[in-house]
Amino acid sequence: MAESLTVDLFSGIETKPRYLLTSARHLLRILDQGLIVPDLVGQTSEGGIANFEENQLSLVWQSGTPLSRPALIEINNSEIDAGSIPLADVSRILFKSKDEYEDLLCRGYENVPFCLFKFDTLPESKLIENSTIRAEFFLPKLDQRALSKKYRHFDSAIAGINYLIFSNKKENEILETIKAYCNSDFRKNIESISSQLASQFEKSDPTTPTIISTYLKVLIENEGNGSWVREQIIDNFVRALPDNLSSREDIAAWSSMVKDISRGIRDMPVLNDEKNIVLRAILLHIQNPDENSINRMKESPSAPGEAVSWLAGFFAAWNYGYASLLAEEKINHPGLFFLYGEIISGWINKKEASLDHLYRDTDDVNTKLYWREKFMLDCIRETISPSVEENDQGCTELEKPGLVEYAQNSKLVASIINSNKQGIALKLRADLLMQLPKNTRIALAEQQLYGASLVTMKVKIIDLKVKSQKERLTKEKAIELLKLSYSTKDVLRIKMDNSSVYLEAIACPIETLSQDYFDETLSVFINSLISLKSNKKKGTKRAKSSSRKKV
């Protein structure tokens, strides 16, 4: 069986993996925030990130203090000596046994996007016999409060950037919006964000960027929504403003009004007048620190103006931080999830983040962003965590008996990524994978199916919304698809909706699945896609030939 890819197809450079030590609890925080920092992995005596090559792993597991559920993070192509490492460089996460990582996956932490990563077991020769580690590689005690204080400002800024991106109505400007925040100077980024926001409000005065950036810095210093004391926030904000600010008198009157509202002495004024937008947005946010409250305000009879509520929503996102995003949101936009790790890592390491690895699918109506290595090399990821049911003994059952064996015996499969009672997700052999058309590989990545999940396997092969003749459903192409569907009707069918034509694999009930049917479904599906590619090339050659004859 061919091995899965470990070579960077875009640079052609093969890299030796290195390993970092962590624990299951520390790992949850790493996968939540999208970043590896020294506080969450094994450290050297100097406080740096301890890392090992594979032949050094036996040095780690010696007599020492027991570590609950140790894990190794396999890193490729990364500057290990830096102050932080983005998760885009993680190739695998290794546990002592399959039971250990399956137990973690089955718990369903709502903020942790497990399915974006590959979990595996340690090689037999490297198994931990006594679950102990050498003293110099101890993990720091997991201190959530200290972590929050140390990295909260990065977390807040990323939340603000995320809000700006997803509230941007011009989807084709997403990449341009992100570029503004890849600078390695974090403070300069706050000023850049503030200036960009101020420029969106025609009636704003020259002091607006200063007011916005001051409030953002106050939110960073705040311990979070758990200690939200309105009057304290107001005092900190007014105190932080520069003395020479021209609108100080207006702000003094404004702060007095906000305090009266907070004490219940005055009613909340109508905010649909967008004069002095920024101060009104801050008022709205101080009274409603979370985005849900602000959204409810939008639906109230005295709804605030659009600009006021939008800016208040931005402040709310900044206040809560990026880590509060659900795993589903991170999974649906994996390109951004990995990019945010790159940006924060750039801020910590004082190095500009690069957009080289970000791929924007312009064919997609929603302009989805993909992280190239993750979706071109790792090939597939399921879109949701495995659905798990417990049996009478309380044990988890992730696999349907026989299904995994079919995949392991198939000549087309490189490895198994995940499996559950609904189907199985596979990594195809690299040589087969690279024969597929680029658009098809992208479509498979979009479905998180760079291979096959036997129940849901389908690939968009024609987008009916595009206007180019090349992608249009012509009469000839329709006949070709009908022939394909008819000749392979037992395992494939063509499906069509209002916007696309799909090639879909039909799976019989898993209970009746046989090895022959498994192989047939996979091989017909792959060969059909390759056939479509070759037919397309032949058509192009014929077109060129006929054009030469006409000339």
Coordinates of C-alpha atoms in Angstrom, one line a residue:
M1 CA 0.0 0.0 0.0
A2 CA 1.4 3.4 -0.9
E3 CA 2.3 5.7 2.0
S4 CA 0.5 8.9 2.5
L5 CA 2.2 12.1 1.4
T6 CA 4.9 13.5 3.7
V7 CA 6.5 15.7 1.0
D8 CA 5.6 19.4 0.5
L9 CA 4.3 19.2 -3.1
F10 CA 4.7 22.9 -3.5
S11 CA 8.4 23.1 -2.6
G12 CA 9.5 19.5 -3.3
I13 CA 11.4 19.4 0.0
E14 CA 11.1 16.4 2.2
T15 CA 11.2 17.4 5.9
K16 CA 12.1 15.3 9.0
P17 CA 9.3 15.4 11.5
R18 CA 10.1 16.6 15.1
Y19 CA 8.0 15.9 18.2
L20 CA 6.7 18.0 21.1
L21 CA 5.5 16.7 24.4
T22 CA 2.1 17.6 25.8
S23 CA -0.9 16.1 27.6
A24 CA -4.5 15.6 26.8
R25 CA -5.6 18.6 28.9
H26 CA -2.9 20.9 27.4
L27 CA -3.8 19.7 24.0
L28 CA -7.4 20.8 24.3
R29 CA -6.2 24.4 24.9
I30 CA -3.7 24.2 22.0
L31 CA -6.4 23.0 19.5
D32 CA -8.8 25.6 20.8
Q33 CA -6.6 28.6 20.4
G34 CA -4.9 27.4 17.2
L35 CA -1.4 27.9 18.5
I36 CA 1.4 26.1 20.3
V37 CA 3.2 28.1 23.0
P38 CA 5.9 27.2 25.5
D39 CA 3.2 27.3 28.3
L40 CA 1.4 24.3 26.8
V41 CA 4.2 21.8 25.8
G42 CA 7.3 20.3 27.4
Q43 CA 10.0 22.8 28.1
T44 CA 13.7 22.8 28.2
S45 CA 15.6 24.0 31.3
E46 CA 15.8 27.4 29.7
G47 CA 12.0 27.6 29.3
G48 CA 12.0 27.0 25.5
I49 CA 10.0 24.4 23.6
A50 CA 11.6 21.0 24.0
N51 CA 11.6 19.0 20.7
F52 CA 12.9 15.6 19.6
E53 CA 13.6 13.6 16.5
E54 CA 12.0 10.2 16.2
N55 CA 15.2 8.4 17.2
Q56 CA 15.3 10.5 20.4
L57 CA 11.8 9.6 21.6
S58 CA 13.0 6.8 23.8
L59 CA 14.9 9.4 25.8
V60 CA 11.7 11.1 26.9
W61 CA 10.0 8.1 28.4
Q62 CA 12.2 7.3 31.4
S63 CA 11.8 7.2 35.2
G64 CA 10.2 10.3 36.4
T65 CA 6.8 11.7 37.5
P66 CA 3.7 10.1 36.0
L67 CA 2.0 12.2 33.4
S68 CA -1.7 11.8 32.8
R69 CA -2.4 10.8 29.2
P70 CA 0.8 12.1 27.5
A71 CA 0.7 12.9 23.8
L72 CA 3.2 13.9 21.1
I73 CA 2.6 16.5 18.5
E74 CA 4.4 15.8 15.2
I75 CA 5.6 18.9 13.6
N76 CA 6.8 19.4 10.0
N77 CA 8.6 22.3 8.4
S78 CA 8.6 24.7 11.4
E79 CA 10.9 27.0 13.3
I80 CA 10.8 25.0 16.6
D81 CA 13.0 27.6 18.4
A82 CA 10.5 30.3 17.9
G83 CA 8.3 31.6 20.7
S84 CA 5.2 30.0 19.2
I85 CA 4.2 27.5 16.4
P86 CA 1.1 27.7 14.3
L87 CA -1.1 24.6 14.0
A88 CA -0.7 24.5 10.2
D89 CA 2.6 22.9 10.9
V90 CA 1.1 20.0 12.8
S91 CA 1.0 16.7 10.8
R92 CA -0.1 14.2 13.5
I93 CA -1.0 14.0 17.1
L94 CA 0.2 10.7 18.7
F95 CA -1.2 9.0 21.8
K96 CA -0.1 5.8 23.6
S97 CA -3.2 3.9 22.4
K98 CA -6.2 4.3 20.2
D99 CA -8.5 4.2 23.2
E100 CA -6.9 7.3 24.7
Y101 CA -7.4 9.5 21.7
E102 CA -10.8 8.1 20.9
D103 CA -11.9 8.8 24.4
L104 CA -10.8 12.4 23.9
L105 CA -12.6 12.7 20.5
C106 CA -15.8 11.3 21.8
R107 CA -16.2 13.9 24.5
G108 CA -17.3 16.5 22.0
Y109 CA -15.7 19.7 23.3
E110 CA -17.7 22.5 21.5
N111 CA -14.7 24.8 20.9
V112 CA -12.2 22.2 19.7
P113 CA -12.1 21.3 16.0
F114 CA -10.7 17.7 16.3
C115 CA -11.5 16.7 12.8
L116 CA -9.0 19.2 11.3
F117 CA -6.2 17.0 12.7
K118 CA -5.0 13.5 12.3
F119 CA -4.8 11.3 15.4
D120 CA -2.6 8.3 15.6
T121 CA -0.8 5.9 18.0
L122 CA 2.8 5.9 18.8
P123 CA 4.9 3.3 16.9
E124 CA 5.2 0.0 18.8
S125 CA 8.9 0.5 19.3
K126 CA 8.2 3.9 21.0
L127 CA 5.3 2.8 23.3
I128 CA 5.4 4.2 26.8
E129 CA 5.7 1.4 29.3
N130 CA 5.3 3.3 32.5
S131 CA 3.7 6.6 31.4
T132 CA 6.5 8.6 33.0
I133 CA 8.7 11.3 31.5
R134 CA 12.2 12.6 32.4
A135 CA 12.2 15.4 34.9
E136 CA 13.6 18.1 32.5
F137 CA 10.7 17.7 30.2
F138 CA 7.9 18.4 32.7
L139 CA 4.9 20.3 31.4
P140 CA 4.1 23.6 33.1
K141 CA 1.1 23.5 35.3
L142 CA -2.0 24.4 33.2
D143 CA -3.0 27.9 34.5
Q144 CA -5.9 29.2 32.5
R145 CA -5.8 32.6 34.2
A146 CA -2.1 33.1 33.5
L147 CA -2.6 31.9 29.9
S148 CA -5.5 34.3 29.5
K149 CA -3.5 37.2 30.9
K150 CA -0.5 36.4 28.7
Y151 CA -2.2 35.8 25.4
R152 CA -5.6 37.5 25.7
H153 CA -4.7 40.6 23.6
F154 CA -3.9 38.3 20.7
D155 CA -7.1 36.3 21.2
S156 CA -9.1 39.6 21.3
A157 CA -7.5 41.0 18.2
I158 CA -8.1 37.8 16.2
A159 CA -11.8 37.9 17.2
G160 CA -12.0 41.5 15.9
I161 CA -10.4 40.5 12.7
N162 CA -12.7 37.5 12.3
Y163 CA -15.7 39.8 12.8
L164 CA -14.5 42.3 10.2
I165 CA -14.0 39.5 7.7
F166 CA -17.4 37.9 8.1
S167 CA -19.2 41.2 8.2
N168 CA -17.5 42.2 5.0
K169 CA -20.2 42.2 2.3
K170 CA -17.7 42.3 -0.6
E171 CA -16.5 38.7 -0.5
N172 CA -13.9 39.3 -3.2
E173 CA -12.1 41.7 -0.8
I174 CA -11.6 39.1 1.9
L175 CA -7.9 38.5 1.2
E176 CA -7.2 42.2 1.0
T177 CA -8.9 42.7 4.4
I178 CA -6.7 40.0 5.9
K179 CA -3.4 41.4 4.5
A180 CA -3.8 44.5 6.7
Y181 CA -3.4 42.4 9.8
C182 CA -0.3 40.3 8.9
N183 CA 2.1 42.9 10.2
S184 CA 4.4 41.7 13.0
D185 CA 3.8 44.8 15.1
F186 CA 0.7 44.1 17.2
R187 CA 0.3 47.7 18.5
K188 CA 0.5 49.0 14.9
N189 CA -2.3 46.6 14.0
I190 CA -4.6 48.1 16.6
E191 CA -4.0 51.5 15.1
S192 CA -4.6 50.1 11.6
I193 CA -7.9 48.5 12.6
S194 CA -9.0 51.7 14.3
S195 CA -8.2 53.8 11.3
Q196 CA -10.0 51.4 9.0
L197 CA -13.1 51.5 11.1
A198 CA -13.1 55.3 11.4
S199 CA -12.8 55.6 7.6
Q200 CA -16.1 53.7 7.2
F201 CA -18.1 56.5 9.0
E202 CA -18.4 59.6 6.9
K203 CA -19.5 61.8 9.9
S204 CA -16.7 60.7 12.1
D205 CA -14.2 63.4 13.4
P206 CA -10.4 63.1 13.5
T207 CA -10.5 61.9 17.0
T208 CA -12.5 58.7 16.1
P209 CA -9.4 56.4 15.5
T210 CA -8.0 57.4 18.9
I211 CA -11.3 56.7 20.7
I212 CA -11.7 53.3 19.0
S213 CA -8.1 52.2 19.7
T214 CA -8.3 53.4 23.3
Y215 CA -11.5 51.4 23.9
L216 CA -9.9 48.3 22.3
K217 CA -6.9 48.5 24.6
V218 CA -9.3 48.8 27.6
L219 CA -11.1 45.7 26.5
I220 CA -7.7 43.8 26.2
E221 CA -6.8 44.8 29.8
N222 CA -10.2 43.8 31.1
E223 CA -10.2 40.3 32.5
G224 CA -13.1 39.3 30.2
N225 CA -16.9 39.3 30.4
G226 CA -16.8 37.4 33.8
S227 CA -15.7 40.6 35.6
W228 CA -17.6 43.1 33.6
V229 CA -18.2 46.1 35.8
R230 CA -19.7 48.9 33.7
E231 CA -18.6 51.9 35.8
Q232 CA -15.1 50.5 36.0
I233 CA -14.9 50.1 32.3
I234 CA -16.1 53.6 31.7
D235 CA -13.6 55.1 34.2
N236 CA -10.7 53.1 32.7
F237 CA -11.7 54.2 29.2
V238 CA -12.0 57.9 30.0
R239 CA -8.7 57.8 32.0
A240 CA -6.9 56.2 29.1
L241 CA -7.9 58.9 26.6
P242 CA -5.1 61.4 25.9
D243 CA -5.5 64.8 27.7
N244 CA -5.3 66.8 24.5
L245 CA -8.3 65.1 22.9
S246 CA -10.5 67.8 21.4
S247 CA -13.8 66.1 22.3
R248 CA -13.0 65.6 26.0
E249 CA -15.9 67.7 27.1
D250 CA -18.3 65.7 25.0
I251 CA -16.8 62.5 26.4
A252 CA -17.1 63.7 30.0
A253 CA -20.9 64.4 29.5
W254 CA -21.2 61.0 27.7
S255 CA -19.6 59.1 30.6
S256 CA -21.8 60.8 33.1
M257 CA -24.9 59.7 31.0
V258 CA -23.6 56.1 30.7
K259 CA -23.1 55.8 34.5
D260 CA -26.6 57.1 35.1
I261 CA -28.0 54.5 32.7
S262 CA -26.0 51.8 34.4
R263 CA -27.4 52.8 37.8
G264 CA -30.9 52.9 36.5
I265 CA -31.3 56.7 37.0
R266 CA -31.8 57.3 33.3
D267 CA -33.3 55.3 30.4
M268 CA -31.3 54.2 27.4
P269 CA -31.6 56.9 24.8
V270 CA -32.7 56.1 21.2
L271 CA -29.6 55.2 19.3
N272 CA -30.9 55.3 15.7
D273 CA -29.5 58.8 15.3
E274 CA -26.0 57.9 14.1
K275 CA -24.4 61.2 15.1
N276 CA -21.3 60.4 17.2
I277 CA -21.4 56.8 16.1
V278 CA -18.4 55.5 18.0
L279 CA -19.6 56.8 21.5
R280 CA -23.1 55.5 20.9
A281 CA -21.6 52.1 19.9
I282 CA -19.5 52.0 23.1
L283 CA -22.5 52.9 25.1
L284 CA -24.5 50.0 23.5
H285 CA -21.6 47.6 24.1
I286 CA -21.1 48.6 27.7
Q287 CA -24.8 47.9 28.4
N288 CA -24.7 44.7 26.2
P289 CA -21.2 43.2 26.3
D290 CA -22.0 40.1 24.3
E291 CA -23.0 39.8 20.6
N292 CA -26.3 38.0 21.4
S293 CA -27.6 40.9 23.5
I294 CA -26.6 43.4 20.7
N295 CA -28.5 41.3 18.1
R296 CA -31.6 41.3 20.4
M297 CA -31.3 45.1 20.5
K298 CA -31.3 45.2 16.7
E299 CA -34.8 43.6 16.8
S300 CA -36.2 45.9 19.5
P301 CA -38.7 48.7 18.7
S302 CA -36.0 51.3 19.3
A303 CA -33.3 49.5 17.3
P304 CA -30.0 51.3 17.1
G305 CA -28.7 52.5 13.7
E306 CA -26.9 50.0 11.5
A307 CA -23.5 51.6 11.9
V308 CA -23.9 51.8 15.7
S309 CA -25.0 48.2 16.1
W310 CA -22.3 46.9 13.7
L311 CA -19.5 48.7 15.6
A312 CA -20.9 47.5 18.9
G313 CA -20.9 43.9 17.5
F314 CA -17.2 44.4 16.7
F315 CA -16.5 45.5 20.2
A316 CA -18.4 42.5 21.6
A317 CA -16.4 40.0 19.4
W318 CA -13.2 41.7 20.6
N319 CA -14.3 41.5 24.2
Y320 CA -15.1 37.8 24.1
G321 CA -12.0 36.7 22.1
Y322 CA -11.5 34.2 19.3
A323 CA -11.5 31.1 21.5
S324 CA -15.2 31.4 22.1
L325 CA -15.9 30.5 18.5
L326 CA -17.5 27.1 18.2
A327 CA -15.6 24.2 16.6
E328 CA -18.2 24.1 13.8
E329 CA -17.3 27.7 12.8
K330 CA -13.6 26.8 12.8
I331 CA -14.2 23.7 10.8
N332 CA -16.4 25.5 8.2
H333 CA -13.6 28.0 7.6
P334 CA -10.4 26.1 8.2
G335 CA -8.3 28.4 6.0
L336 CA -9.0 31.3 8.4
F337 CA -8.5 29.1 11.5
F338 CA -5.0 28.2 10.4
L339 CA -4.3 31.7 9.2
Y340 CA -5.2 33.2 12.5
G341 CA -2.6 30.9 14.2
E342 CA -0.1 32.2 11.6
I343 CA -0.9 35.8 12.4
I344 CA -0.7 35.4 16.2
S345 CA 2.5 33.4 15.8
G346 CA 3.9 36.2 13.7
W347 CA 3.0 38.8 16.4
I348 CA 4.7 36.7 19.1
N349 CA 7.8 35.8 16.9
K350 CA 7.9 39.4 15.5
K351 CA 7.6 38.1 12.0
E352 CA 5.1 39.0 9.3
A353 CA 2.5 36.3 8.6
S354 CA 2.4 35.0 5.0
L355 CA -0.7 34.4 2.9
D356 CA 1.2 32.1 0.5
H357 CA -0.6 29.0 1.8
L358 CA -4.1 30.5 1.8
Y359 CA -6.2 29.3 -1.2
R360 CA -9.4 31.2 -2.1
D361 CA -12.0 29.2 -4.0
T362 CA -13.4 31.8 -6.4
D363 CA -15.8 29.2 -7.8
D364 CA -17.5 28.9 -4.5
V365 CA -20.5 31.2 -4.0
N366 CA -19.4 32.0 -0.5
T367 CA -15.7 32.5 -1.4
K368 CA -14.5 29.9 1.1
L369 CA -10.8 30.0 2.2
Y370 CA -8.8 26.8 2.4
W371 CA -5.4 26.2 3.9
R372 CA -3.6 24.6 1.0
E373 CA -1.4 22.1 2.8
K374 CA -4.2 20.9 5.0
F375 CA -6.6 20.3 2.2
M376 CA -4.3 19.3 -0.6
L377 CA -1.9 17.0 1.3
D378 CA -3.9 15.7 4.3
C379 CA -6.6 15.2 1.7
I380 CA -9.7 14.7 3.8
R381 CA -11.3 15.7 7.0
E382 CA -14.9 14.9 8.2
T383 CA -17.0 18.0 8.6
I384 CA -18.3 16.9 12.1
S385 CA -16.9 15.0 15.0
P386 CA -17.6 11.3 14.9
S387 CA -21.0 10.4 16.2
V388 CA -20.6 8.0 19.0
E389 CA -23.0 5.7 20.9
E390 CA -22.2 3.9 24.1
N391 CA -22.9 0.2 24.5
D392 CA -24.2 -1.4 27.7
Q393 CA -20.7 -1.5 29.2
G394 CA -20.2 2.2 28.6
C395 CA -17.6 1.6 25.9
T396 CA -17.6 3.6 22.6
E397 CA -18.1 2.0 19.3
L398 CA -16.6 4.0 16.5
E399 CA -16.2 1.3 13.9
K400 CA -18.6 -1.0 12.1
P401 CA -17.1 -4.5 12.2
G402 CA -15.5 -5.2 8.9
L403 CA -15.7 -1.8 7.4
V404 CA -12.1 -0.7 8.4
E405 CA -10.8 -4.1 7.2
Y406 CA -12.2 -3.4 3.8
A407 CA -10.4 -0.1 3.6
Q408 CA -7.2 -1.6 4.8
N409 CA -7.3 -4.3 2.2
S410 CA -8.1 -1.9 -0.6
K411 CA -5.3 -1.2 -3.1
L412 CA -6.6 2.3 -3.6
V413 CA -6.4 3.5 0.0
A414 CA -3.4 5.0 1.7
S415 CA -4.8 5.3 5.2
I416 CA -8.0 5.6 7.3
I417 CA -8.7 9.0 8.7
N418 CA -11.9 8.4 10.6
S419 CA -14.8 6.0 10.8
N420 CA -18.2 5.9 12.4
K421 CA -21.5 4.1 12.0
Q422 CA -22.5 6.3 9.1
G423 CA -19.5 5.6 6.9
I424 CA -15.7 5.8 6.7
A425 CA -13.4 8.6 5.6
L426 CA -10.2 7.6 3.8
K427 CA -7.0 9.0 2.4
L428 CA -6.5 7.9 -1.2
R429 CA -3.2 6.9 -2.6
A430 CA -1.2 9.9 -3.7
D431 CA -0.6 8.7 -7.3
L432 CA -4.4 8.3 -7.8
L433 CA -5.1 11.6 -6.1
M434 CA -2.8 13.6 -8.3
Q435 CA -4.4 12.2 -11.5
L436 CA -7.6 14.0 -10.7
P437 CA -8.4 17.4 -12.2
K438 CA -7.5 20.4 -10.0
N439 CA -11.1 21.5 -9.8
T440 CA -12.2 18.1 -8.7
R441 CA -9.5 18.0 -6.0
I442 CA -10.8 21.3 -4.8
A443 CA -14.4 20.1 -4.8
L444 CA -13.3 17.0 -2.8
A445 CA -11.6 19.3 -0.3
E446 CA -14.7 21.4 0.0
Q447 CA -16.7 18.2 0.9
Q448 CA -13.8 17.2 3.2
L449 CA -13.8 14.0 1.1
Y450 CA -10.4 13.7 -0.6
G451 CA -11.3 10.0 -0.9
A452 CA -14.6 8.4 0.1
S453 CA -17.2 8.4 2.8
L454 CA -19.3 5.7 1.4
V455 CA -22.6 7.2 2.4
T456 CA -22.1 10.8 1.4
M457 CA -19.5 10.8 -1.3
K458 CA -20.3 13.3 -4.0
V459 CA -18.3 15.8 -6.0
K460 CA -19.5 18.9 -7.8
I461 CA -18.2 18.5 -11.4
I462 CA -20.1 21.3 -13.1
D463 CA -21.1 24.7 -11.6
L464 CA -24.2 25.9 -13.5
K465 CA -23.7 29.4 -12.2
V466 CA -20.4 30.2 -14.0
K467 CA -20.7 31.8 -17.4
S468 CA -17.6 30.3 -19.1
Q469 CA -18.3 27.9 -22.0
K470 CA -15.7 25.5 -20.6
E471 CA -17.7 24.8 -17.4
R472 CA -21.2 25.1 -19.0
L473 CA -23.4 22.1 -19.2
T474 CA -23.4 21.7 -23.0
K475 CA -25.4 19.1 -24.9
E476 CA -22.3 17.0 -25.5
K477 CA -21.3 17.0 -21.9
A478 CA -24.8 16.2 -20.8
I479 CA -24.8 13.1 -23.1
E480 CA -21.4 12.1 -21.7
L481 CA -22.6 12.3 -18.2
L482 CA -25.8 10.4 -19.0
K483 CA -23.7 7.6 -20.5
L484 CA -21.4 7.6 -17.5
S485 CA -24.4 7.4 -15.1
Y486 CA -26.0 4.6 -17.1
S487 CA -22.9 2.4 -17.4
T488 CA -22.1 2.7 -13.7
K489 CA -25.6 2.9 -12.2
D490 CA -24.9 0.3 -9.6
V491 CA -22.3 2.4 -7.9
L492 CA -22.5 5.9 -9.3
R493 CA -25.2 8.4 -10.3
I494 CA -25.4 11.9 -11.7
K495 CA -27.4 14.3 -9.5
M496 CA -28.4 17.9 -10.4
D497 CA -29.8 20.8 -8.4
N498 CA -30.4 24.4 -9.3
S499 CA -26.8 25.4 -9.2
S500 CA -24.6 22.3 -9.8
V501 CA -24.2 18.9 -11.3
Y502 CA -22.8 16.2 -8.9
L503 CA -21.1 12.9 -9.4
E504 CA -22.3 10.8 -6.4
A505 CA -21.3 7.4 -5.1
I506 CA -24.1 5.1 -4.1
A507 CA -23.5 3.0 -1.0
C508 CA -25.5 0.0 -0.1
P509 CA -26.4 -0.4 3.6
I510 CA -23.2 -0.8 5.6
E511 CA -24.5 -4.1 7.0
T512 CA -24.5 -5.7 3.6
L513 CA -21.2 -4.1 2.4
S514 CA -18.8 -6.5 0.8
Q515 CA -15.1 -6.2 0.0
D516 CA -15.8 -6.4 -3.7
Y517 CA -18.5 -3.7 -3.5
F518 CA -16.1 -1.5 -1.5
D519 CA -13.4 -1.8 -4.1
E520 CA -15.8 -1.5 -7.0
T521 CA -17.3 1.7 -5.7
L522 CA -14.0 3.3 -5.0
S523 CA -12.3 2.3 -8.3
V524 CA -15.3 3.2 -10.5
F525 CA -15.6 6.6 -8.8
I526 CA -11.9 7.4 -9.2
N527 CA -11.6 6.1 -12.7
S528 CA -14.7 8.0 -13.7
L529 CA -13.2 11.3 -12.5
I530 CA -10.0 10.5 -14.2
S531 CA -11.9 9.6 -17.4
L532 CA -13.8 13.0 -17.2
K533 CA -10.4 14.7 -17.1
S534 CA -9.0 12.8 -20.1
N535 CA -12.2 13.4 -22.1
K536 CA -11.9 17.1 -21.3
K537 CA -8.3 17.1 -22.5
K538 CA -9.3 15.3 -25.8
G539 CA -12.0 17.9 -26.3
T540 CA -9.6 20.7 -25.9
K541 CA -7.2 19.1 -28.4
R542 CA -10.1 18.7 -30.9
A543 CA -11.1 22.3 -30.5
K544 CA -7.5 23.4 -31.1
S545 CA -7.3 21.2 -34.2
S546 CA -10.5 22.4 -35.7
S547 CA -9.5 26.1 -35.1
R548 CA -6.3 25.5 -37.0
K549 CA -8.2 24.0 -39.9
K550 CA -10.5 27.0 -40.0
V551 CA -7.5 29.4 -40.2

